[in-house]
Amino acid sequence: MPGLMSLRRRAEGDKPLKGAKISGCTHITAQIAVLIETLIRLGSEVRWAACNIYSTQNEVAAALAQENIPIFAWTNETDEEFWWCISKALNINGSSDWLPNMILDDGGDLTYYCQKQMTSVFNSLKGIVEESVTGIHRLYQMSRSGLLTIPALNVNDSVTKTKFDNLYLCKESVIDSLKRCTDTMLGGKQVLICGYGEVGKGCCQSLKSVGCLIYVTEIDPICALQACMDGFKVVRLEEVIKQIDIVITATGNKSVITREHVEKLKTGAILCNMGHSNTEIDIESLQQPDILWDDVRLNVQHLTFPSGKRVTLIAEGRIMNLCCSSVPSFFISVTASAQV
């Protein structure tokens, strides 16, 4: 984590975050542990929860807890446990001596919960730092409805986040994630990437390099033109869904892939998500009594439909690389430095 460590060495003596009480909600990984420790070394007090029920590295959470850092996270949380952890990160029903005055969020869940459950505290916050496309969309929604009454910093649109983290981190981790989960050979596979933003670009470049045939769906005309200029065929989802071997969503939108689409996939097709939100694949429409779910290994499910067709779903539609793989520390360091 060279950038973050350099920042720590430069500012530690000045304690620029003295007085800050930060509630954080991010992936709990070794890299994020360095971020948390840096915030403390710069003078702040923190309480932390996970933004994803599958991505927490338990050994990291245990190490933070051993250092008496209030951390509320473990892998394979239930939805109920997820929201309980967020409430603890905000210290709801805890001592009034500790109330957050800043939020560091990844996805907007902690911000949303604080605004709903602790309105007076939310309105007195000094600010929010948000790093994901999903979280930024939620902040804009709050702003339009008049609920965003405090400053919010959009880290996702910083050049260092967009051009390095979103692009290169996904480029280096998408193949590792697919291999770890499925052991599939990628050469010759027909892959559909939904979305050609920075995440989609990284996935396309990486999968093309190992011999995959890439199709792209994209509603933004500029991004669609970029995909064409980069040598990828831009299609409508319905045109190719029946012949695709692997579907990867990377749009930041919701219900991009529905049950209707999944039922058209071939048997053995792989379905996964590289965007932050777990709503890009409409999981609720797939959690029906007539679809049999089988856990075949950690973060991998087989979905068997009434017709006998079987589709492989990775991480229940949550962000694949952080649930199933590891990510390069350098890129996390770049983003974390911008957050601090």
Short mmCIF file of C-alpha atoms in Angstrom, two decimals:
data_model
loop_
_atom_site.label_atom_id
_atom_site.label_comp_id
_atom_site.label_asym_id
_atom_site.label_seq_id
_atom_site.Cartn_x
_atom_site.Cartn_y
_atom_site.Cartn_z
CA MET A 1 0.00 0.00 0.00
CA PRO A 2 2.70 2.52 -0.99
CA GLY A 3 0.49 5.59 -1.51
CA LEU A 4 -1.35 5.17 1.76
CA MET A 5 1.81 4.49 3.76
CA SER A 6 3.48 7.57 2.27
CA LEU A 7 0.46 9.66 3.20
CA ARG A 8 0.56 8.24 6.73
CA ARG A 9 4.23 9.08 7.20
CA ARG A 10 3.74 12.60 5.88
CA ALA A 11 0.70 13.53 8.00
CA GLU A 12 0.92 11.37 11.14
CA GLY A 13 2.70 14.01 13.19
CA ASP A 14 0.08 16.68 12.45
CA LYS A 15 -2.93 14.47 13.36
CA PRO A 16 -5.15 16.21 10.76
CA LEU A 17 -8.13 13.98 11.63
CA LYS A 18 -8.07 14.71 15.36
CA GLY A 19 -11.67 14.93 16.58
CA ALA A 20 -13.08 12.94 13.67
CA LYS A 21 -15.41 10.10 14.62
CA ILE A 22 -15.78 8.01 11.50
CA SER A 23 -18.35 5.29 10.87
CA GLY A 24 -17.11 3.17 7.97
CA CYS A 25 -18.73 0.57 5.76
CA THR A 26 -16.44 -1.09 3.21
CA HIS A 27 -15.13 -4.48 2.21
CA ILE A 28 -13.07 -5.87 5.09
CA THR A 29 -9.79 -6.97 3.54
CA ALA A 30 -6.11 -6.71 4.46
CA GLN A 31 -5.83 -3.58 2.33
CA ILE A 32 -8.76 -1.89 4.06
CA ALA A 33 -7.20 -2.76 7.42
CA VAL A 34 -4.29 -0.52 6.43
CA LEU A 35 -6.78 2.25 5.61
CA ILE A 36 -8.48 1.87 9.01
CA GLU A 37 -5.15 1.90 10.84
CA THR A 38 -4.10 4.99 8.87
CA LEU A 39 -7.26 6.87 9.84
CA ILE A 40 -6.54 6.07 13.50
CA ARG A 41 -2.86 7.07 13.21
CA LEU A 42 -3.99 10.40 11.74
CA GLY A 43 -6.07 11.11 14.84
CA SER A 44 -9.58 9.78 14.19
CA GLU A 45 -11.75 7.33 16.08
CA VAL A 46 -13.51 4.69 14.00
CA ARG A 47 -16.24 2.07 14.07
CA TRP A 48 -16.52 -0.24 11.06
CA ALA A 49 -18.86 -2.68 9.30
CA ALA A 50 -18.76 -4.63 6.03
CA CYS A 51 -20.52 -3.46 2.87
CA ASN A 52 -20.80 -6.99 1.47
CA ILE A 53 -21.91 -10.16 3.26
CA TYR A 54 -19.37 -12.37 1.46
CA SER A 55 -16.20 -10.29 1.03
CA THR A 56 -15.03 -10.06 4.65
CA GLN A 57 -11.73 -11.77 5.41
CA ASN A 58 -12.40 -13.16 8.88
CA GLU A 59 -8.75 -13.21 9.86
CA VAL A 60 -8.49 -9.50 9.09
CA ALA A 61 -11.60 -8.67 11.11
CA ALA A 62 -10.22 -10.73 14.01
CA ALA A 63 -6.85 -8.94 13.85
CA LEU A 64 -8.57 -5.52 13.94
CA ALA A 65 -10.74 -6.60 16.86
CA GLN A 66 -7.62 -7.80 18.71
CA GLU A 67 -6.30 -4.24 18.42
CA ASN A 68 -9.50 -3.03 20.15
CA ILE A 69 -10.84 -1.48 16.96
CA PRO A 70 -14.68 -1.71 16.93
CA ILE A 71 -15.25 -3.94 13.90
CA PHE A 72 -18.55 -5.63 13.15
CA ALA A 73 -18.18 -8.03 10.23
CA TRP A 74 -17.76 -11.67 9.30
CA THR A 75 -18.13 -13.60 6.08
CA ASN A 76 -21.50 -15.13 5.13
CA GLU A 77 -23.60 -12.71 7.15
CA THR A 78 -27.37 -12.95 6.81
CA ASP A 79 -29.26 -9.84 5.69
CA GLU A 80 -30.45 -9.34 9.26
CA GLU A 81 -26.90 -9.60 10.59
CA PHE A 82 -25.69 -7.22 7.87
CA TRP A 83 -28.00 -4.44 9.05
CA TRP A 84 -27.22 -5.20 12.71
CA CYS A 85 -23.52 -4.70 11.97
CA ILE A 86 -24.24 -1.38 10.28
CA SER A 87 -26.27 -0.23 13.29
CA LYS A 88 -23.32 -1.12 15.55
CA ALA A 89 -20.91 0.81 13.33
CA LEU A 90 -23.15 3.85 13.87
CA ASN A 91 -23.36 3.03 17.60
CA ILE A 92 -27.15 3.06 17.56
CA ASN A 93 -28.45 2.43 21.09
CA GLY A 94 -24.89 2.72 22.34
CA SER A 95 -23.23 5.31 24.53
CA SER A 96 -24.04 8.90 23.65
CA ASP A 97 -20.35 9.66 24.22
CA TRP A 98 -19.61 8.30 20.75
CA LEU A 99 -21.66 9.50 17.80
CA PRO A 100 -20.25 9.69 14.28
CA ASN A 101 -19.47 13.04 12.71
CA MET A 102 -18.24 11.59 9.39
CA ILE A 103 -19.12 8.60 7.22
CA LEU A 104 -16.83 6.65 4.89
CA ASP A 105 -19.08 4.48 2.73
CA ASP A 106 -18.84 2.01 -0.13
CA GLY A 107 -22.25 1.46 -1.70
CA GLY A 108 -24.37 3.84 0.36
CA ASP A 109 -25.89 1.35 2.81
CA LEU A 110 -24.49 3.00 5.92
CA THR A 111 -25.47 6.46 4.66
CA TYR A 112 -28.99 5.25 3.90
CA TYR A 113 -29.35 3.58 7.30
CA CYS A 114 -28.04 6.61 9.19
CA GLN A 115 -30.43 8.96 7.38
CA LYS A 116 -33.39 6.68 8.13
CA GLN A 117 -32.58 5.69 11.71
CA MET A 118 -30.55 8.62 13.08
CA THR A 119 -31.89 11.64 11.23
CA SER A 120 -30.67 14.23 13.74
CA VAL A 121 -27.18 12.71 13.80
CA PHE A 122 -27.16 12.48 9.99
CA ASN A 123 -28.04 16.16 9.63
CA SER A 124 -25.18 17.11 11.97
CA LEU A 125 -22.50 15.12 10.12
CA LYS A 126 -19.56 17.07 8.73
CA GLY A 127 -19.60 15.02 5.55
CA ILE A 128 -19.72 11.73 3.66
CA VAL A 129 -17.03 10.08 1.54
CA GLU A 130 -18.46 7.66 -1.04
CA GLU A 131 -16.38 5.59 -3.45
CA SER A 132 -18.78 3.46 -5.54
CA VAL A 133 -21.01 4.16 -8.54
CA THR A 134 -23.95 2.63 -6.67
CA GLY A 135 -23.41 4.83 -3.64
CA ILE A 136 -23.09 7.95 -5.79
CA HIS A 137 -26.38 7.16 -7.54
CA ARG A 138 -28.05 6.86 -4.13
CA LEU A 139 -26.58 10.19 -3.00
CA TYR A 140 -27.93 11.90 -6.12
CA GLN A 141 -31.35 10.40 -5.41
CA MET A 142 -31.18 11.74 -1.86
CA SER A 143 -30.12 15.14 -3.16
CA ARG A 144 -33.02 15.35 -5.62
CA SER A 145 -35.49 14.46 -2.88
CA GLY A 146 -34.02 16.99 -0.45
CA LEU A 147 -32.69 14.38 2.00
CA LEU A 148 -28.99 15.08 1.47
CA THR A 149 -28.45 17.97 3.88
CA ILE A 150 -24.67 17.64 4.34
CA PRO A 151 -21.58 17.71 2.07
CA ALA A 152 -20.70 14.50 0.23
CA LEU A 153 -17.41 13.75 -1.52
CA ASN A 154 -17.61 11.73 -4.74
CA VAL A 155 -14.41 9.70 -4.69
CA ASN A 156 -15.63 7.46 -7.53
CA ASP A 157 -15.33 10.29 -10.05
CA SER A 158 -11.76 11.12 -9.09
CA VAL A 159 -9.34 10.31 -11.91
CA THR A 160 -7.27 8.02 -9.70
CA LYS A 161 -10.32 5.94 -8.76
CA THR A 162 -11.95 5.72 -12.20
CA LYS A 163 -8.86 5.26 -14.34
CA PHE A 164 -6.94 2.93 -12.05
CA ASP A 165 -9.16 1.11 -9.54
CA ASN A 166 -12.21 0.59 -11.74
CA LEU A 167 -10.25 -0.31 -14.88
CA TYR A 168 -7.04 -2.07 -13.89
CA LEU A 169 -8.20 -3.73 -10.67
CA CYS A 170 -11.05 -5.42 -12.53
CA LYS A 171 -8.78 -6.23 -15.45
CA GLU A 172 -6.40 -8.11 -13.15
CA SER A 173 -8.99 -9.87 -10.99
CA VAL A 174 -11.85 -11.01 -13.25
CA ILE A 175 -10.01 -14.06 -14.66
CA ASP A 176 -8.69 -15.08 -11.25
CA SER A 177 -12.23 -14.94 -9.84
CA LEU A 178 -13.72 -17.07 -12.62
CA LYS A 179 -10.92 -19.63 -12.36
CA ARG A 180 -11.13 -19.96 -8.59
CA CYS A 181 -14.90 -20.41 -8.67
CA THR A 182 -15.45 -22.61 -11.71
CA ASP A 183 -12.11 -24.07 -12.90
CA THR A 184 -13.39 -23.46 -16.41
CA MET A 185 -11.25 -23.05 -19.51
CA LEU A 186 -11.82 -19.55 -20.87
CA GLY A 187 -10.29 -19.86 -24.34
CA GLY A 188 -13.00 -19.99 -27.00
CA LYS A 189 -15.81 -19.07 -24.60
CA GLN A 190 -18.45 -16.59 -25.77
CA VAL A 191 -18.67 -13.89 -23.09
CA LEU A 192 -21.27 -11.16 -22.77
CA ILE A 193 -20.16 -8.06 -20.83
CA CYS A 194 -23.11 -5.87 -19.84
CA GLY A 195 -21.74 -2.34 -19.62
CA TYR A 196 -18.63 -0.75 -21.15
CA GLY A 197 -17.64 1.69 -18.47
CA GLU A 198 -14.23 1.42 -16.84
CA VAL A 199 -15.11 -1.89 -15.14
CA GLY A 200 -16.49 -3.34 -18.36
CA LYS A 201 -13.44 -2.16 -20.31
CA GLY A 202 -11.10 -3.91 -17.87
CA CYS A 203 -13.08 -7.16 -18.05
CA CYS A 204 -13.18 -7.09 -21.86
CA GLN A 205 -9.45 -6.49 -22.22
CA SER A 206 -8.58 -9.26 -19.79
CA LEU A 207 -10.93 -11.89 -21.23
CA LYS A 208 -9.97 -11.05 -24.82
CA SER A 209 -6.33 -11.72 -23.93
CA VAL A 210 -7.10 -15.36 -23.05
CA GLY A 211 -9.04 -16.06 -26.24
CA CYS A 212 -12.65 -15.31 -25.32
CA LEU A 213 -15.08 -14.05 -27.95
CA ILE A 214 -16.50 -10.86 -26.45
CA TYR A 215 -19.92 -9.28 -26.93
CA VAL A 216 -20.89 -6.00 -25.26
CA THR A 217 -24.24 -4.47 -24.37
CA GLU A 218 -24.19 -0.73 -23.69
CA ILE A 219 -26.88 1.98 -23.68
CA ASP A 220 -24.49 4.96 -23.67
CA PRO A 221 -23.70 5.78 -27.32
CA ILE A 222 -20.17 7.03 -26.57
CA CYS A 223 -19.24 3.94 -24.58
CA ALA A 224 -20.85 1.74 -27.26
CA LEU A 225 -18.74 3.46 -29.91
CA GLN A 226 -15.63 2.93 -27.78
CA ALA A 227 -16.44 -0.79 -27.60
CA CYS A 228 -16.71 -0.92 -31.40
CA MET A 229 -13.44 0.98 -31.84
CA ASP A 230 -11.77 -1.46 -29.43
CA GLY A 231 -12.85 -4.38 -31.61
CA PHE A 232 -15.82 -5.73 -29.67
CA LYS A 233 -19.23 -6.47 -31.13
CA VAL A 234 -21.97 -4.34 -29.56
CA VAL A 235 -25.26 -6.23 -29.44
CA ARG A 236 -28.68 -6.29 -27.84
CA LEU A 237 -28.95 -8.76 -24.98
CA GLU A 238 -31.79 -10.65 -26.63
CA GLU A 239 -29.77 -11.21 -29.82
CA VAL A 240 -27.06 -13.36 -28.26
CA ILE A 241 -28.30 -14.61 -24.88
CA LYS A 242 -28.97 -18.16 -26.13
CA GLN A 243 -25.39 -18.71 -27.32
CA ILE A 244 -23.46 -17.12 -24.43
CA ASP A 245 -21.21 -19.16 -22.12
CA ILE A 246 -20.49 -16.45 -19.52
CA VAL A 247 -22.51 -13.36 -18.61
CA ILE A 248 -20.82 -10.59 -16.59
CA THR A 249 -22.75 -7.50 -15.47
CA ALA A 250 -20.87 -4.23 -14.95
CA THR A 251 -23.43 -1.45 -15.40
CA GLY A 252 -24.20 0.01 -11.97
CA ASN A 253 -27.88 -0.44 -12.88
CA LYS A 254 -30.51 -2.82 -11.51
CA SER A 255 -32.33 -5.83 -12.98
CA VAL A 256 -30.05 -5.93 -16.02
CA ILE A 257 -30.39 -9.72 -16.04
CA THR A 258 -33.83 -11.12 -15.17
CA ARG A 259 -35.22 -14.63 -14.87
CA GLU A 260 -36.45 -14.37 -18.45
CA HIS A 261 -32.87 -13.86 -19.62
CA VAL A 262 -31.45 -16.61 -17.42
CA GLU A 263 -33.98 -19.15 -18.72
CA LYS A 264 -32.67 -18.52 -22.24
CA LEU A 265 -29.05 -19.29 -21.31
CA LYS A 266 -27.57 -22.63 -22.34
CA THR A 267 -27.05 -25.35 -19.75
CA GLY A 268 -23.73 -24.85 -17.97
CA ALA A 269 -23.61 -21.08 -18.59
CA ILE A 270 -21.96 -18.96 -15.90
CA LEU A 271 -23.67 -15.85 -14.50
CA CYS A 272 -21.79 -13.29 -12.39
CA ASN A 273 -21.50 -9.61 -11.51
CA MET A 274 -18.51 -7.25 -11.39
CA GLY A 275 -20.45 -4.11 -10.42
CA HIS A 276 -20.73 -3.06 -6.79
CA SER A 277 -24.45 -3.56 -6.35
CA ASN A 278 -26.04 -7.00 -5.97
CA THR A 279 -29.14 -5.80 -7.87
CA GLU A 280 -27.73 -5.99 -11.41
CA ILE A 281 -28.86 -9.63 -11.53
CA ASP A 282 -32.47 -9.89 -10.38
CA ILE A 283 -31.83 -12.53 -7.72
CA GLU A 284 -35.30 -12.20 -6.22
CA SER A 285 -36.89 -13.43 -9.45
CA LEU A 286 -34.61 -16.49 -9.29
CA GLN A 287 -35.37 -17.34 -5.66
CA GLN A 288 -38.62 -19.09 -6.51
CA PRO A 289 -39.86 -22.52 -5.37
CA ASP A 290 -39.62 -24.01 -8.85
CA ILE A 291 -35.89 -23.24 -9.15
CA LEU A 292 -33.59 -25.59 -7.22
CA TRP A 293 -30.52 -23.96 -5.65
CA ASP A 294 -27.52 -26.18 -4.87
CA ASP A 295 -24.39 -24.93 -3.10
CA VAL A 296 -21.55 -26.67 -4.92
CA ARG A 297 -18.65 -24.79 -3.30
CA LEU A 298 -18.06 -21.52 -1.50
CA ASN A 299 -19.79 -18.67 -3.39
CA VAL A 300 -20.93 -20.97 -6.22
CA GLN A 301 -24.51 -22.15 -6.72
CA HIS A 302 -26.12 -24.30 -9.37
CA LEU A 303 -29.61 -23.14 -10.36
CA THR A 304 -31.71 -25.93 -11.87
CA PHE A 305 -34.86 -24.87 -13.69
CA PRO A 306 -38.05 -26.94 -14.22
CA SER A 307 -36.88 -27.68 -17.77
CA GLY A 308 -33.76 -29.36 -16.37
CA LYS A 309 -31.48 -26.53 -17.48
CA ARG A 310 -28.66 -25.75 -15.02
CA VAL A 311 -26.91 -22.37 -14.71
CA THR A 312 -23.92 -21.55 -12.48
CA LEU A 313 -24.36 -18.42 -10.36
CA ILE A 314 -21.37 -16.85 -8.61
CA ALA A 315 -21.66 -15.12 -5.21
CA GLU A 316 -25.43 -14.74 -5.51
CA GLY A 317 -24.89 -11.84 -7.88
CA ARG A 318 -22.64 -9.84 -5.56
CA ILE A 319 -19.35 -8.32 -6.70
CA MET A 320 -17.35 -11.33 -7.84
CA ASN A 321 -13.72 -10.30 -7.49
CA LEU A 322 -13.95 -9.15 -3.87
CA CYS A 323 -16.08 -12.15 -2.86
CA CYS A 324 -14.09 -14.85 -4.62
CA SER A 325 -10.59 -13.58 -5.22
CA SER A 326 -7.92 -11.17 -4.05
CA VAL A 327 -7.23 -7.77 -5.56
CA PRO A 328 -3.93 -5.93 -6.13
CA SER A 329 -2.95 -3.80 -3.15
CA PHE A 330 -1.53 -1.03 -5.34
CA PHE A 331 -4.92 -0.08 -6.77
CA ILE A 332 -6.63 -0.18 -3.38
CA SER A 333 -3.85 2.06 -2.09
CA VAL A 334 -4.59 4.64 -4.80
CA THR A 335 -8.31 4.74 -3.96
CA ALA A 336 -7.77 4.67 -0.19
CA SER A 337 -5.40 7.65 -0.44
CA ALA A 338 -8.15 9.61 -2.20
CA GLN A 339 -10.63 8.64 0.54
CA VAL A 340 -8.33 9.86 3.30
#
